[in-house]
mmCIF file of C-alpha atoms in Angstrom:
data_model
loop_
_atom_site.group_PDB
_atom_site.id
_atom_site.type_symbol
_atom_site.label_atom_id
_atom_site.label_comp_id
_atom_site.label_asym_id
_atom_site.label_seq_id
_atom_site.Cartn_x
_atom_site.Cartn_y
_atom_site.Cartn_z
ATOM 1 C CA MET I 1 -10.011 4.511 -0.353
ATOM 2 C CA ALA I 2 -6.609 3.570 -1.607
ATOM 3 C CA ILE I 3 -4.387 5.053 -4.240
ATOM 4 C CA LYS I 4 -3.704 3.231 -7.500
ATOM 5 C CA ILE I 5 -1.110 3.692 -10.200
ATOM 6 C CA THR I 6 -2.529 4.023 -13.687
ATOM 7 C CA ASP I 7 -1.023 2.645 -16.873
ATOM 8 C CA GLU I 8 0.393 6.095 -17.647
ATOM 9 C CA CYS I 9 3.182 5.156 -15.195
ATOM 10 C CA ILE I 10 6.649 5.665 -16.711
ATOM 11 C CA ASN I 11 8.288 3.352 -14.128
ATOM 12 C CA CYS I 12 10.535 6.113 -12.797
ATOM 13 C CA GLY I 13 10.316 4.791 -9.223
ATOM 14 C CA ALA I 14 9.925 8.209 -7.582
ATOM 15 C CA CYS I 15 6.908 7.023 -5.583
ATOM 16 C CA GLU I 16 8.308 3.823 -4.079
ATOM 17 C CA PRO I 17 10.598 5.273 -1.372
ATOM 18 C CA GLU I 18 7.974 7.849 -0.343
ATOM 19 C CA CYS I 19 5.435 5.315 0.957
ATOM 20 C CA PRO I 20 5.482 5.039 4.768
ATOM 21 C CA ASN I 21 3.826 1.610 4.590
ATOM 22 C CA ASN I 22 6.012 0.146 1.844
ATOM 23 C CA ALA I 23 2.845 -0.454 -0.180
ATOM 24 C CA ILE I 24 4.436 0.398 -3.557
ATOM 25 C CA TYR I 25 6.327 -2.234 -5.524
ATOM 26 C CA ASP I 26 8.170 -2.407 -8.823
ATOM 27 C CA ALA I 27 6.502 -4.187 -11.724
ATOM 28 C CA GLY I 28 6.714 -7.954 -11.327
ATOM 29 C CA ALA I 29 8.075 -7.776 -7.771
ATOM 30 C CA ALA I 30 6.520 -9.980 -5.107
ATOM 31 C CA TRP I 31 5.225 -8.214 -1.994
ATOM 32 C CA ARG I 32 4.885 -9.073 1.695
ATOM 33 C CA PHE I 33 2.783 -7.674 4.512
ATOM 34 C CA SER I 34 5.974 -7.577 6.602
ATOM 35 C CA ASP I 35 7.783 -5.234 4.185
ATOM 36 C CA GLY I 36 8.067 -1.851 5.910
ATOM 37 C CA THR I 37 5.490 -2.672 8.586
ATOM 38 C CA GLY I 38 5.424 -4.144 12.074
ATOM 39 C CA LEU I 39 3.547 -7.238 10.928
ATOM 40 C CA LYS I 40 5.370 -10.488 11.648
ATOM 41 C CA GLY I 41 4.422 -14.171 11.690
ATOM 42 C CA VAL I 42 0.817 -15.219 11.230
ATOM 43 C CA ILE I 43 -1.595 -12.322 10.914
ATOM 44 C CA ASP I 44 -5.326 -12.646 11.500
ATOM 45 C CA PHE I 45 -7.629 -10.560 9.331
ATOM 46 C CA GLY I 46 -10.525 -11.035 11.753
ATOM 47 C CA ASP I 47 -12.699 -12.735 9.162
ATOM 48 C CA GLY I 48 -11.384 -16.262 9.619
ATOM 49 C CA ASN I 49 -8.507 -15.748 7.185
ATOM 50 C CA THR I 50 -4.880 -15.855 8.290
ATOM 51 C CA LEU I 51 -1.620 -15.372 6.430
ATOM 52 C CA ASN I 52 2.079 -15.433 7.201
ATOM 53 C CA ALA I 53 3.232 -11.808 6.982
ATOM 54 C CA GLU I 54 6.628 -12.865 5.600
ATOM 55 C CA GLU I 55 5.099 -14.997 2.840
ATOM 56 C CA ALA I 56 5.685 -13.598 -0.647
ATOM 57 C CA GLN I 57 2.523 -12.585 -2.475
ATOM 58 C CA ALA I 58 2.220 -12.463 -6.257
ATOM 59 C CA ALA I 59 2.872 -9.154 -7.967
ATOM 60 C CA LEU I 60 -0.276 -7.185 -8.756
ATOM 61 C CA SER I 61 1.251 -5.899 -12.014
ATOM 62 C CA ASP I 62 3.971 -7.133 -14.314
ATOM 63 C CA ASP I 63 4.049 -3.921 -16.367
ATOM 64 C CA ILE I 64 4.099 -0.925 -14.032
ATOM 65 C CA TYR I 65 4.720 -0.047 -10.402
ATOM 66 C CA TYR I 66 1.733 -0.985 -8.268
ATOM 67 C CA ILE I 67 0.210 -0.214 -4.863
ATOM 68 C CA VAL I 68 -1.023 -2.972 -2.547
ATOM 69 C CA PRO I 69 -4.463 -1.700 -1.415
ATOM 70 C CA ASP I 70 -4.309 -3.650 1.863
ATOM 71 C CA LYS I 71 -1.187 -1.670 2.823
ATOM 72 C CA CYS I 72 -2.174 1.759 1.458
ATOM 73 C CA THR I 73 -3.394 4.305 4.009
ATOM 74 C CA GLU I 74 -3.174 7.309 1.660
ATOM 75 C CA CYS I 75 -0.442 8.476 4.079
ATOM 76 C CA VAL I 76 -3.133 9.292 6.686
ATOM 77 C CA GLY I 77 -1.430 9.619 10.041
ATOM 78 C CA PHE I 78 1.920 10.297 8.379
ATOM 79 C CA HIS I 79 1.441 13.182 5.920
ATOM 80 C CA ASP I 80 -1.207 15.670 4.821
ATOM 81 C CA GLU I 81 -1.462 14.136 1.352
ATOM 82 C CA PRO I 82 -0.491 10.886 -0.368
ATOM 83 C CA GLN I 83 3.234 11.198 -0.979
ATOM 84 C CA CYS I 84 3.216 9.015 -4.092
ATOM 85 C CA ALA I 85 0.836 11.447 -5.774
ATOM 86 C CA ALA I 86 2.870 14.424 -4.574
ATOM 87 C CA VAL I 87 6.086 13.200 -6.221
ATOM 88 C CA CYS I 88 4.727 11.502 -9.351
ATOM 89 C CA PRO I 89 5.979 13.410 -12.402
ATOM 90 C CA VAL I 90 3.119 12.188 -14.624
ATOM 91 C CA ASP I 91 0.256 12.328 -12.091
ATOM 92 C CA CYS I 92 -0.578 8.641 -12.383
ATOM 93 C CA CYS I 93 -1.044 8.015 -8.633
ATOM 94 C CA VAL I 94 -4.774 8.599 -8.272
ATOM 95 C CA ASP I 95 -7.695 7.657 -6.031
ATOM 96 C CA ASP I 96 -8.868 4.095 -6.540
ATOM 97 C CA GLU I 97 -12.594 4.572 -6.994
ATOM 98 C CA ASP I 98 -13.209 0.879 -6.264
ATOM 99 C CA ILE I 99 -11.771 1.047 -2.730
ATOM 100 C CA ARG I 100 -13.380 3.526 -0.328
ATOM 101 C CA GLU I 101 -12.232 3.937 3.276
ATOM 102 C CA THR I 102 -12.955 6.640 5.824
ATOM 103 C CA GLU I 103 -10.178 8.546 7.591
ATOM 104 C CA GLU I 104 -10.998 6.517 10.708
ATOM 105 C CA GLU I 105 -10.597 3.249 8.771
ATOM 106 C CA LEU I 106 -7.310 4.446 7.269
ATOM 107 C CA LEU I 107 -5.968 5.387 10.710
ATOM 108 C CA ALA I 108 -6.990 1.971 12.053
ATOM 109 C CA LYS I 109 -5.205 0.304 9.122
ATOM 110 C CA LYS I 110 -2.086 2.400 9.828
ATOM 111 C CA ASP I 111 -2.168 1.328 13.486
ATOM 112 C CA TRP I 112 -2.629 -2.323 12.477
ATOM 113 C CA LEU I 113 0.239 -2.224 9.979
ATOM 114 C CA HIS I 114 2.619 -0.689 12.506
ATOM 115 C CA MET I 115 1.385 -2.213 15.799
ATOM 116 C CA ASN I 116 4.566 -4.158 16.579
ATOM 117 C CA GLU I 117 7.073 -1.409 15.863
#
């Protein structure tokens, strides 16, 4: 699964620098797969879809900080617990019940995100 930020977010920004995958962005900010990862150039998702890792993607929220699910590994392989949740003063970094991934899948995602580093 991934972590999501709920609308209780106070936009303090404590979570953003804690993410080892740079998956957390400020409200309204565009995101890139290349931000904080080893992904560069055209990336292949293995399902026939490709994307330029440096290409800006639309913000997922214009109101609060947000987490890009495709970059979130719940800190697996880096820390014992999601660091965003550990530092959030209002406990609004919670499990995203709509996105479920096993520890093995999260580790594979971590390796994919950082393969060229």
